[in-house]
Amino acid sequence: MSEHRRKPPQPQGGGRAAARRAAPQPASGRRAAPHSNPGAPGHGRDGARAVGRADTRRSDRRSSAPGGRRRPPAAGAAGGGRGGRRDGRPAAKRFIDYPRAGKTGARRWIPSWKLITGMIVTFAGLIVGIVGVALAVVQVPDAQKASKVQKNVYYWSDGKQMVVAGGGSLNRQIVPISQIPTSMQNAVISAENASFEKDWGVDPMGILRAVVKMAQGGETQSGSTITQQFVKNTYLSQEQTLKRKATELLISVKVGATKDKPFILAGYLNTAYYGRGAYGIQAAARAYFDKDCADLTPSESAFLAATLNGPNLYDPYGGQGPAATPEKNTKRATDRWKWTLDREVQVGRMDKAEHDKWVAKGFPQPQKPKPATNRAGQIGYLTDLADNYIVAHSKISKAELDKGGYQIYTTFDRDKINALAQSVEEVRKANIKPKVRDVDQFVQFGGASVEPKTGKIVAIYGGENALEHYTNNADYTGVQVGSTFKPFVLAAAMTHGKRNPGLGPNQSDSQRTVVSPDSIYNGNNKLTLRTYNGTVWHDQDGKEWHQPNDGDEDRGLITLRTAMQFSVNTPYIQLGMDVGTDLVKEAALKAGLDKDQLASITPTFSLGTSAPSAIRLAGAYATFAASGKQVDPYSVEKVEKDGKPVYEHELKSAQAFDANVANNVTDVLKTVVESGTGTKAKLGDRPVAGKTGTTDGNRSAWFAGYTPQLSTAIGMYRVDPNAKKQEFLSMRGVGGQPTIHGASFPAEIWADYMGQALKGQPVMQFDPPQPIGQKVYGDGASPVPSPVPSASAASPSPAASPSPSKSPSASPSPSASCGGLFEPKCKPNGGGKGNGGTTGGPGGTGDTGGDTGETPTSGPTRRGQQGGGGLFGGPGG
């Protein structure tokens, strides 16, 4: 029977008609005649559809009948096909098609544009949801509690109260927006946030930049809009963290949505810090111009807007650190003032005609600062030093510190502070008489005393009175230190050694010869400076350098110990060339000097062209006193607030020099005090090591020295604080003396103070030195004895340059006949130090630091020209 079973009609041809007949058709179509021919003439498309639908229904009935056969699945419906399964049924669609179905190889792992779009939309929605919840949850803090101003309490090292200062003593007066002149509002908006009146209170792009910077560990950034800065000043701390930045953003959005713009602007201008202890525009107007803020001119308003950019760097009378000198600050403030006026025109907040009027009148010079009366005497210097140290070494900002409420425990010893001030004032009173001698005007003293093993700054002398002399003379002043720098040259020579000729300039320590203090160098006057390999040194203009000695004295062949003893320049400038001035600088840094207070590298660098502060110099000498262990000087033990510690000093030390190197330097410096230029610094049977220093033109004089328990540096110089061109003045004739040297008033002050400071303390000995290095012979010296020149000899010294000196000594050596070949046993004639030499020399700026020696520059030394960050401040400090 099967062979008689009726077969389904076969297609009558290809093409579109066959495709239509084979395709399933809707069941609602009309049925065609059983024997109709769809392709015959006279039959339309309806007939074709009817036949196709009928065939489809019959096929479906057969497939669904019991025992009926299913039509094989179409190609592509098999398990291996696109979107299919192995049993032939279509695969279920996934919510997230990843890895992508139907793709092979790497294409399976490349997200589709639909997936990427969905992820972006989902992430954005999540962020919006989180921000929405955060905005609903976050509350604006109580501004009165957050910005409350209190006082700081300072304590002596023994725990007794020193002074109550800062904080509550600040002049802070809140004024309504109606009393803040429109000119001030325009200046601040133009300079800080031109879109202030239209923005939401935040700058999303600015916040994103700040977040990325902080996340990368780069430079932190503060709020970029006035609203954000108002929120930060009023409600939050000044710390720069992601958490604080996120909180600032949320509160700013909320404040921007709930407070009007005049309220926000008034709040910002009343809480911002303008410098000089002034918080708020009213206090700032009084501090800088001695007027109410309502009376400020547009020009004065533009200046005060500039101070908001960093008051320490924009006060024309200077701030803390060498980057904030009056000259630099005035230049910055003038440029910012002019820019602010230009900006007001640019954003349409000032007419061009008014702008031109104020620019033509020039920069509005503010009045001098007026310190608080409870900072008289040394107290103001002490509190400033402590404040600067806290800001530089903790997370407490200057603005937070000035708000007060801190208990500050210092390292300052009240008895030693008083003893140092008394020693200075006794010398001043007995010798410095400005009413008798004009040259005695503008004389300044500065000093600092540091414990070698701990780094504690126990005493400073910052000036006569902090209410009258505002610069702290114990911190960075730009005063060069002269021959007090020579010990660092000797330390480098005993650490690394002298380079040997013929081996190239970059020799390792193993290729060098370690130098002994008994090494022989030529001590004659104005010798031709040579490189380490013996060739004549020339500057960038092709000129030679002939280093003068104190008083133009010829010393002949002498040891490095004797050269230090009598502060002879020529051996040490040549030793610096032999060792390498780069390694001399390294030794100074290891001892504890600040790299920003060091001069540029030239041959005279070894003679003290650098200008470290008294604090840093005392600290560096303390490294030798501690057998090479270096500890940074510090002035604050701990800081507390509300009874909880917020900062505590941690003692950190490093072995800067081998102990025997340091002990040998100390042994050489003992000779200076026992029988050299520093005999005025003797302390009876107590051992003392120290060095005198005097600079070119007699513009500064120093004595730095130490015992095992205490290291102290005393400096003296002249400068007119009221002069338009700040420069150091000669001290010739000061105190009725022809010249001033480290061996005179500075050594006298040092000895008197140290005697009081160490009274009752046990006499301690320095660690004894062990032999070190080899007895080398510097340029012109020779192990073969040569005739000692007579006092009347006019011929050059045995070590004179083959080429004649351009600056020959004007007189024969007065000391050549008073000692042995290598060790003159008498003191230099005249018993003191003097100046001599010629100007013009090996590059760089500033005076040479030799105890005389002329400066390698053609002009006078300017005050503060040396760069560098002070120990307790610096740029933005």
Short mmCIF file of C-alpha atoms in Angstrom, two decimals, residues 5-427:
data_model
loop_
_atom_site.label_atom_id
_atom_site.label_comp_id
_atom_site.label_asym_id
_atom_site.label_seq_id
_atom_site.Cartn_x
_atom_site.Cartn_y
_atom_site.Cartn_z
CA ARG A 5 0.37 6.49 -0.94
CA ARG A 6 -0.37 9.90 -2.30
CA LYS A 7 2.69 12.09 -2.68
CA PRO A 8 2.68 15.82 -2.10
CA PRO A 9 2.67 17.96 -5.24
CA GLN A 10 6.20 18.71 -6.52
CA PRO A 11 7.43 22.13 -7.43
CA GLN A 12 6.88 23.02 -11.05
CA GLY A 13 9.90 25.17 -11.41
CA GLY A 14 12.34 27.46 -9.59
CA GLY A 15 12.26 31.16 -8.88
CA ARG A 16 10.10 33.27 -6.66
CA ALA A 17 6.91 31.26 -7.36
CA ALA A 18 8.52 28.08 -6.09
CA ALA A 19 9.76 29.86 -3.05
CA ARG A 20 6.28 31.15 -2.33
CA ARG A 21 4.79 27.68 -2.75
CA ALA A 22 7.36 26.15 -0.42
CA ALA A 23 7.00 28.82 2.24
CA PRO A 24 4.45 28.35 5.09
CA GLN A 25 1.31 30.43 4.53
CA PRO A 26 -1.30 31.79 6.90
CA ALA A 27 -4.24 29.48 7.55
CA SER A 28 -6.78 32.14 6.62
CA GLY A 29 -6.08 32.06 2.92
CA ARG A 30 -8.71 30.84 0.44
CA ARG A 31 -8.51 27.20 -0.67
CA ALA A 32 -7.77 26.67 -4.38
CA ALA A 33 -9.29 24.02 -6.61
CA PRO A 34 -7.69 20.61 -6.15
CA HIS A 35 -6.44 20.50 -9.70
CA SER A 36 -5.67 24.14 -10.19
CA ASN A 37 -2.32 24.92 -11.68
CA PRO A 38 -0.74 27.92 -9.98
CA GLY A 39 1.53 28.52 -12.84
CA ALA A 40 -1.17 28.30 -15.52
CA PRO A 41 -2.39 31.35 -17.29
CA GLY A 42 -5.34 32.99 -15.64
CA HIS A 43 -4.32 32.03 -12.14
CA GLY A 44 -3.20 34.93 -9.98
CA ARG A 45 -1.17 35.22 -6.84
CA ASP A 46 -4.17 34.32 -4.68
CA GLY A 47 -4.21 30.89 -6.13
CA ALA A 48 -0.54 30.36 -5.44
CA ARG A 49 -0.99 31.44 -1.83
CA ALA A 50 -4.02 29.13 -1.43
CA VAL A 51 -2.13 26.11 -2.67
CA GLY A 52 0.82 26.92 -0.45
CA ARG A 53 -1.37 27.28 2.63
CA ALA A 54 -3.22 24.05 1.90
CA ASP A 55 -0.01 22.14 1.52
CA THR A 56 1.27 23.64 4.74
CA ARG A 57 -1.85 22.57 6.67
CA ARG A 58 -1.62 19.05 5.31
CA SER A 59 2.06 18.88 6.23
CA ASP A 60 1.30 20.11 9.74
CA ARG A 61 -1.45 17.51 10.20
CA ARG A 62 0.89 14.73 9.15
CA SER A 63 3.56 15.96 11.50
CA SER A 64 1.19 16.16 14.44
CA ALA A 65 -0.61 12.81 13.79
CA PRO A 66 0.37 9.79 15.93
CA GLY A 67 3.28 8.02 14.35
CA GLY A 68 3.69 10.84 11.92
CA ARG A 69 7.17 11.87 10.82
CA ARG A 70 8.70 15.18 11.71
CA ARG A 71 10.31 17.16 8.96
CA PRO A 72 14.06 17.34 9.49
CA PRO A 73 15.20 20.61 11.01
CA ALA A 74 16.29 23.21 8.58
CA ALA A 75 19.95 23.87 8.10
CA GLY A 76 21.19 26.19 10.79
CA ALA A 77 18.81 24.83 13.39
CA ALA A 78 21.23 22.08 14.29
CA GLY A 79 23.09 22.28 17.55
CA GLY A 80 26.18 23.70 15.93
CA GLY A 81 24.30 26.44 14.11
CA ARG A 82 23.91 30.05 15.13
CA GLY A 83 21.71 30.38 18.16
CA GLY A 84 20.83 26.73 18.12
CA ARG A 85 21.18 23.82 20.48
CA ARG A 86 22.39 20.29 19.95
CA ASP A 87 18.87 18.82 20.18
CA GLY A 88 17.79 21.03 17.31
CA ARG A 89 15.75 23.47 19.33
CA PRO A 90 16.60 27.22 19.24
CA ALA A 91 18.94 28.35 22.09
CA ALA A 92 17.47 30.49 24.86
CA LYS A 93 18.59 34.13 24.75
CA ARG A 94 20.90 35.30 27.61
CA PHE A 95 20.35 38.58 29.49
CA ILE A 96 24.02 39.50 28.99
CA ASP A 97 25.38 38.00 25.79
CA TYR A 98 29.02 37.72 26.91
CA PRO A 99 31.06 35.91 25.79
CA ARG A 100 29.09 36.46 22.59
CA ALA A 101 27.21 33.46 21.18
CA GLY A 102 27.62 32.65 17.53
CA LYS A 103 31.09 34.22 17.43
CA THR A 104 34.37 32.41 17.30
CA GLY A 105 37.91 33.26 18.28
CA ALA A 106 38.72 36.70 19.64
CA ARG A 107 35.38 38.08 18.41
CA ARG A 108 33.57 36.18 21.18
CA TRP A 109 35.38 38.40 23.75
CA ILE A 110 34.86 41.76 22.08
CA PRO A 111 31.75 43.39 23.68
CA SER A 112 29.04 44.52 21.35
CA TRP A 113 27.97 48.15 21.17
CA LYS A 114 24.74 47.20 22.93
CA LEU A 115 26.65 45.68 25.83
CA ILE A 116 28.96 48.72 26.13
CA THR A 117 26.05 51.13 26.00
CA GLY A 118 24.23 49.15 28.65
CA MET A 119 27.22 49.16 30.94
CA ILE A 120 27.65 52.92 30.61
CA VAL A 121 24.00 53.57 31.32
CA THR A 122 24.08 51.20 34.30
CA PHE A 123 27.25 52.79 35.73
CA ALA A 124 25.87 56.31 35.29
CA GLY A 125 22.66 55.30 36.97
CA LEU A 126 24.58 53.76 39.85
CA ILE A 127 26.65 56.91 40.32
CA VAL A 128 23.56 59.10 40.22
CA GLY A 129 21.92 56.85 42.77
CA ILE A 130 24.90 56.90 45.11
CA VAL A 131 25.27 60.68 44.84
CA GLY A 132 21.57 61.08 45.44
CA VAL A 133 21.70 58.96 48.57
CA ALA A 134 24.84 60.77 49.75
CA LEU A 135 23.24 64.17 49.23
CA ALA A 136 20.21 63.03 51.18
CA VAL A 137 22.32 61.69 54.02
CA VAL A 138 25.08 64.35 54.31
CA GLN A 139 24.35 67.23 56.64
CA VAL A 140 25.89 70.70 56.51
CA PRO A 141 27.97 71.05 59.73
CA ASP A 142 27.53 73.80 62.26
CA ALA A 143 29.62 76.66 60.90
CA GLN A 144 29.95 78.30 64.30
CA LYS A 145 31.71 75.26 65.79
CA ALA A 146 33.82 74.49 62.75
CA SER A 147 35.26 77.99 62.36
CA LYS A 148 35.58 78.91 66.03
CA VAL A 149 38.74 80.87 66.75
CA GLN A 150 40.71 80.05 69.90
CA LYS A 151 44.17 80.72 71.29
CA ASN A 152 47.32 78.63 71.11
CA VAL A 153 49.34 77.94 74.25
CA TYR A 154 53.11 77.53 73.96
CA TYR A 155 55.22 75.72 76.56
CA TRP A 156 58.92 75.77 77.44
CA SER A 157 60.93 72.55 77.37
CA ASP A 158 60.28 72.08 81.10
CA GLY A 159 56.50 72.06 80.52
CA LYS A 160 55.86 75.52 81.97
CA GLN A 161 53.72 77.91 79.97
CA MET A 162 55.64 80.28 77.74
CA VAL A 163 52.91 82.42 76.20
CA VAL A 164 49.32 82.42 75.02
CA ALA A 165 49.27 83.74 71.49
CA GLY A 166 47.64 83.52 68.09
CA GLY A 167 44.13 82.28 67.61
CA GLY A 168 41.87 84.40 69.79
CA SER A 169 44.15 87.40 69.49
CA LEU A 170 43.37 87.62 65.78
CA ASN A 171 41.26 90.52 64.55
CA ARG A 172 38.22 88.83 63.07
CA GLN A 173 35.04 90.80 62.40
CA ILE A 174 32.13 89.47 60.39
CA VAL A 175 30.57 92.06 58.10
CA PRO A 176 27.42 91.74 55.96
CA ILE A 177 27.64 91.71 52.20
CA SER A 178 26.24 95.25 52.13
CA GLN A 179 29.42 96.53 53.82
CA ILE A 180 31.76 94.72 51.45
CA PRO A 181 32.42 97.05 48.53
CA THR A 182 31.35 95.96 45.09
CA SER A 183 34.93 96.45 43.94
CA MET A 184 36.10 93.72 46.34
CA GLN A 185 33.34 91.38 45.24
CA ASN A 186 34.20 91.98 41.58
CA ALA A 187 37.92 91.49 42.15
CA VAL A 188 37.48 88.17 43.94
CA ILE A 189 34.90 86.79 41.52
CA SER A 190 37.01 87.80 38.52
CA ALA A 191 40.20 86.31 39.92
CA GLU A 192 38.82 83.23 41.66
CA ASN A 193 35.62 82.10 39.93
CA ALA A 194 34.24 84.15 37.03
CA SER A 195 31.21 81.84 36.65
CA PHE A 196 30.32 82.09 40.35
CA GLU A 197 26.90 83.68 39.86
CA LYS A 198 25.82 81.00 37.36
CA ASP A 199 27.47 77.75 38.46
CA TRP A 200 26.00 75.08 40.78
CA GLY A 201 28.67 75.68 43.37
CA VAL A 202 31.05 73.07 41.96
CA ASP A 203 33.19 72.69 38.89
CA PRO A 204 32.94 68.98 37.92
CA MET A 205 35.99 69.10 35.67
CA GLY A 206 38.01 70.86 38.33
CA ILE A 207 37.02 68.25 40.91
CA LEU A 208 37.89 65.44 38.50
CA ARG A 209 41.34 66.94 37.93
CA ALA A 210 41.91 67.26 41.67
CA VAL A 211 40.79 63.68 42.35
CA VAL A 212 43.03 62.28 39.61
CA LYS A 213 46.00 64.32 40.87
CA MET A 214 45.58 63.10 44.44
CA ALA A 215 44.92 59.51 43.37
CA GLN A 216 48.15 59.56 41.41
CA GLY A 217 50.02 60.96 44.40
CA GLY A 218 50.70 64.22 42.57
CA GLU A 219 50.24 67.81 43.61
CA THR A 220 47.10 68.34 45.66
CA GLN A 221 44.54 70.90 44.59
CA SER A 222 42.03 72.86 46.61
CA GLY A 223 38.41 73.74 45.81
CA SER A 224 38.16 75.50 42.49
CA THR A 225 35.00 77.55 43.08
CA ILE A 226 34.17 80.22 45.63
CA THR A 227 31.45 77.96 47.06
CA GLN A 228 33.91 75.11 47.57
CA GLN A 229 36.44 77.40 49.23
CA PHE A 230 33.73 78.83 51.50
CA VAL A 231 32.70 75.29 52.47
CA LYS A 232 36.31 74.29 53.13
CA ASN A 233 37.03 77.38 55.26
CA THR A 234 33.78 77.26 57.19
CA TYR A 235 32.88 73.60 57.65
CA LEU A 236 35.88 71.41 56.92
CA SER A 237 39.58 70.93 57.69
CA GLN A 238 42.35 71.98 55.31
CA GLU A 239 43.71 68.47 54.70
CA GLN A 240 44.04 67.38 51.07
CA THR A 241 42.54 63.88 50.94
CA LEU A 242 40.01 62.10 48.73
CA LYS A 243 37.60 61.78 51.66
CA ARG A 244 37.75 65.48 52.46
CA LYS A 245 37.43 66.37 48.77
CA ALA A 246 34.36 64.16 48.35
CA THR A 247 32.77 65.64 51.48
CA GLU A 248 33.55 69.13 50.22
CA LEU A 249 31.88 68.33 46.89
CA LEU A 250 28.67 67.03 48.46
CA ILE A 251 28.36 69.87 50.96
CA SER A 252 29.12 72.42 48.22
CA VAL A 253 26.33 71.06 46.04
CA LYS A 254 23.94 71.19 48.98
CA VAL A 255 25.03 74.68 50.02
CA GLY A 256 24.82 75.86 46.41
CA ALA A 257 21.25 74.53 46.19
CA THR A 258 20.05 75.93 49.53
CA LYS A 259 21.94 79.22 49.96
CA ASP A 260 21.88 82.28 47.77
CA LYS A 261 25.02 83.65 46.11
CA PRO A 262 25.38 86.81 48.25
CA PHE A 263 25.35 84.65 51.41
CA ILE A 264 28.07 82.36 50.01
CA LEU A 265 30.24 85.25 48.78
CA ALA A 266 29.98 87.10 52.09
CA GLY A 267 30.79 83.89 53.95
CA TYR A 268 33.88 83.31 51.84
CA LEU A 269 35.20 86.86 52.18
CA ASN A 270 34.60 86.77 55.95
CA THR A 271 36.39 83.43 56.53
CA ALA A 272 39.30 83.57 54.08
CA TYR A 273 42.83 84.10 55.37
CA TYR A 274 44.59 87.20 54.01
CA GLY A 275 47.86 86.97 55.95
CA ARG A 276 49.16 89.01 58.90
CA GLY A 277 46.86 87.02 61.17
CA ALA A 278 43.81 88.56 59.46
CA TYR A 279 40.75 86.37 58.84
CA GLY A 280 38.01 88.09 56.91
CA ILE A 281 37.95 91.16 54.72
CA GLN A 282 37.41 93.65 57.54
CA ALA A 283 40.48 92.45 59.47
CA ALA A 284 42.49 92.38 56.24
CA ALA A 285 41.54 95.96 55.35
CA ARG A 286 42.74 97.07 58.79
CA ALA A 287 45.93 94.96 58.68
CA TYR A 288 47.06 96.20 55.27
CA PHE A 289 45.50 99.66 54.80
CA ASP A 290 44.26 100.67 58.27
CA LYS A 291 40.74 101.35 57.03
CA ASP A 292 37.32 99.73 57.08
CA CYS A 293 36.66 97.36 54.22
CA ALA A 294 33.80 99.56 53.01
CA ASP A 295 36.38 102.25 52.17
CA LEU A 296 38.62 100.06 50.02
CA THR A 297 39.40 101.33 46.54
CA PRO A 298 39.19 99.04 43.50
CA SER A 299 42.99 99.02 43.42
CA GLU A 300 43.27 97.98 47.07
CA SER A 301 40.58 95.39 46.52
CA ALA A 302 42.58 93.90 43.65
CA PHE A 303 45.63 93.61 45.93
CA LEU A 304 43.68 91.93 48.74
CA ALA A 305 42.24 89.49 46.22
CA ALA A 306 45.83 88.65 45.31
CA THR A 307 46.71 87.78 48.92
CA LEU A 308 44.08 85.02 48.82
CA ASN A 309 46.36 83.25 46.36
CA GLY A 310 48.91 82.71 49.17
CA PRO A 311 49.46 85.48 51.74
CA ASN A 312 52.97 84.34 52.70
CA LEU A 313 54.11 84.95 49.13
CA TYR A 314 52.14 88.13 48.41
CA ASP A 315 52.81 90.39 51.40
CA PRO A 316 55.17 93.08 50.03
CA TYR A 317 57.00 93.19 53.36
CA GLY A 318 57.98 89.54 53.07
CA GLY A 319 56.96 86.25 54.61
CA GLN A 320 58.54 83.09 55.95
CA GLY A 321 61.37 81.44 54.03
CA PRO A 322 63.86 82.67 51.42
CA ALA A 323 61.27 82.40 48.64
CA ALA A 324 59.18 85.08 50.41
CA THR A 325 61.61 87.99 50.53
CA PRO A 326 60.21 91.55 50.28
CA GLU A 327 61.62 91.88 46.75
CA LYS A 328 60.13 88.61 45.49
CA ASN A 329 56.81 89.16 47.26
CA THR A 330 56.48 92.70 45.92
CA LYS A 331 57.08 91.47 42.38
CA ARG A 332 54.52 88.68 42.78
CA ALA A 333 51.94 90.95 44.40
CA THR A 334 52.35 93.65 41.75
CA ASP A 335 51.97 91.17 38.91
CA ARG A 336 48.90 89.55 40.49
CA TRP A 337 47.34 92.96 41.27
CA LYS A 338 47.76 94.06 37.65
CA TRP A 339 46.43 90.72 36.38
CA THR A 340 43.34 90.99 38.59
CA LEU A 341 42.51 94.45 37.23
CA ASP A 342 43.00 93.16 33.68
CA ARG A 343 40.80 90.16 34.46
CA GLU A 344 37.99 92.38 35.74
CA VAL A 345 37.90 94.15 32.38
CA GLN A 346 38.06 90.83 30.55
CA VAL A 347 35.01 89.39 32.31
CA GLY A 348 33.05 92.66 32.15
CA ARG A 349 33.25 93.71 35.81
CA MET A 350 35.25 96.92 35.27
CA ASP A 351 35.31 99.58 32.57
CA LYS A 352 38.52 100.00 30.62
CA ALA A 353 38.71 103.67 31.57
CA GLU A 354 38.52 102.91 35.29
CA HIS A 355 41.07 100.14 34.85
CA ASP A 356 43.51 102.55 33.20
CA LYS A 357 43.01 105.09 36.00
CA TRP A 358 44.01 102.66 38.77
CA VAL A 359 46.89 101.17 36.80
CA ALA A 360 48.25 104.68 36.22
CA LYS A 361 48.20 105.38 39.97
CA GLY A 362 50.43 102.39 40.56
CA PHE A 363 50.56 99.57 43.05
CA PRO A 364 48.74 100.34 46.34
CA GLN A 365 51.60 99.87 48.85
CA PRO A 366 50.20 98.57 52.16
CA GLN A 367 51.43 99.65 55.58
CA LYS A 368 54.06 97.73 57.53
CA PRO A 369 52.93 94.77 59.64
CA LYS A 370 52.08 95.39 63.29
CA PRO A 371 52.81 92.32 65.44
CA ALA A 372 50.81 91.55 68.55
CA THR A 373 52.23 93.07 71.74
CA ASN A 374 52.54 89.73 73.56
CA ARG A 375 55.29 88.76 71.12
CA ALA A 376 57.86 91.24 72.44
CA GLY A 377 61.53 90.36 72.87
CA GLN A 378 62.46 86.83 71.76
CA ILE A 379 58.95 85.41 72.22
CA GLY A 380 57.80 86.38 68.75
CA TYR A 381 60.81 84.69 67.14
CA LEU A 382 60.23 81.55 69.22
CA THR A 383 56.52 81.22 68.42
CA ASP A 384 57.12 81.93 64.73
CA LEU A 385 59.86 79.30 64.64
CA ALA A 386 57.57 76.76 66.30
CA ASP A 387 54.65 77.63 63.99
CA ASN A 388 56.78 77.29 60.88
CA TYR A 389 58.16 73.96 62.04
CA ILE A 390 54.65 72.61 62.69
CA VAL A 391 53.39 73.65 59.27
CA ALA A 392 56.48 72.19 57.55
CA HIS A 393 56.51 68.87 59.43
CA SER A 394 52.89 68.02 60.21
CA LYS A 395 49.49 67.93 58.53
CA ILE A 396 48.42 71.09 60.37
CA SER A 397 48.09 73.99 57.94
CA LYS A 398 48.91 77.61 58.74
CA ALA A 399 45.24 78.51 58.52
CA GLU A 400 44.27 75.79 60.99
CA LEU A 401 47.09 76.77 63.34
CA ASP A 402 46.01 80.40 63.31
CA LYS A 403 42.48 79.40 64.25
CA GLY A 404 44.00 78.32 67.56
CA GLY A 405 43.11 75.75 70.15
CA TYR A 406 46.49 73.99 70.11
CA GLN A 407 48.89 73.23 72.97
CA ILE A 408 52.42 73.45 71.57
CA TYR A 409 55.31 71.95 73.53
CA THR A 410 58.65 73.36 72.34
CA THR A 411 62.30 72.40 72.85
CA PHE A 412 63.26 75.92 73.98
CA ASP A 413 65.12 76.15 77.29
CA ARG A 414 64.07 79.36 79.05
CA ASP A 415 67.36 79.76 80.94
CA LYS A 416 69.46 79.28 77.80
CA ILE A 417 67.25 81.65 75.81
CA ASN A 418 67.78 84.33 78.46
CA ALA A 419 71.51 83.59 78.69
CA LEU A 420 72.02 83.95 74.93
CA ALA A 421 70.00 87.19 74.77
CA GLN A 422 71.97 88.56 77.73
CA SER A 423 75.33 87.70 76.14
CA VAL A 424 74.40 89.44 72.90
CA GLU A 425 73.01 92.51 74.61
CA GLU A 426 76.06 92.92 76.83
CA VAL A 427 78.35 92.96 73.80
#
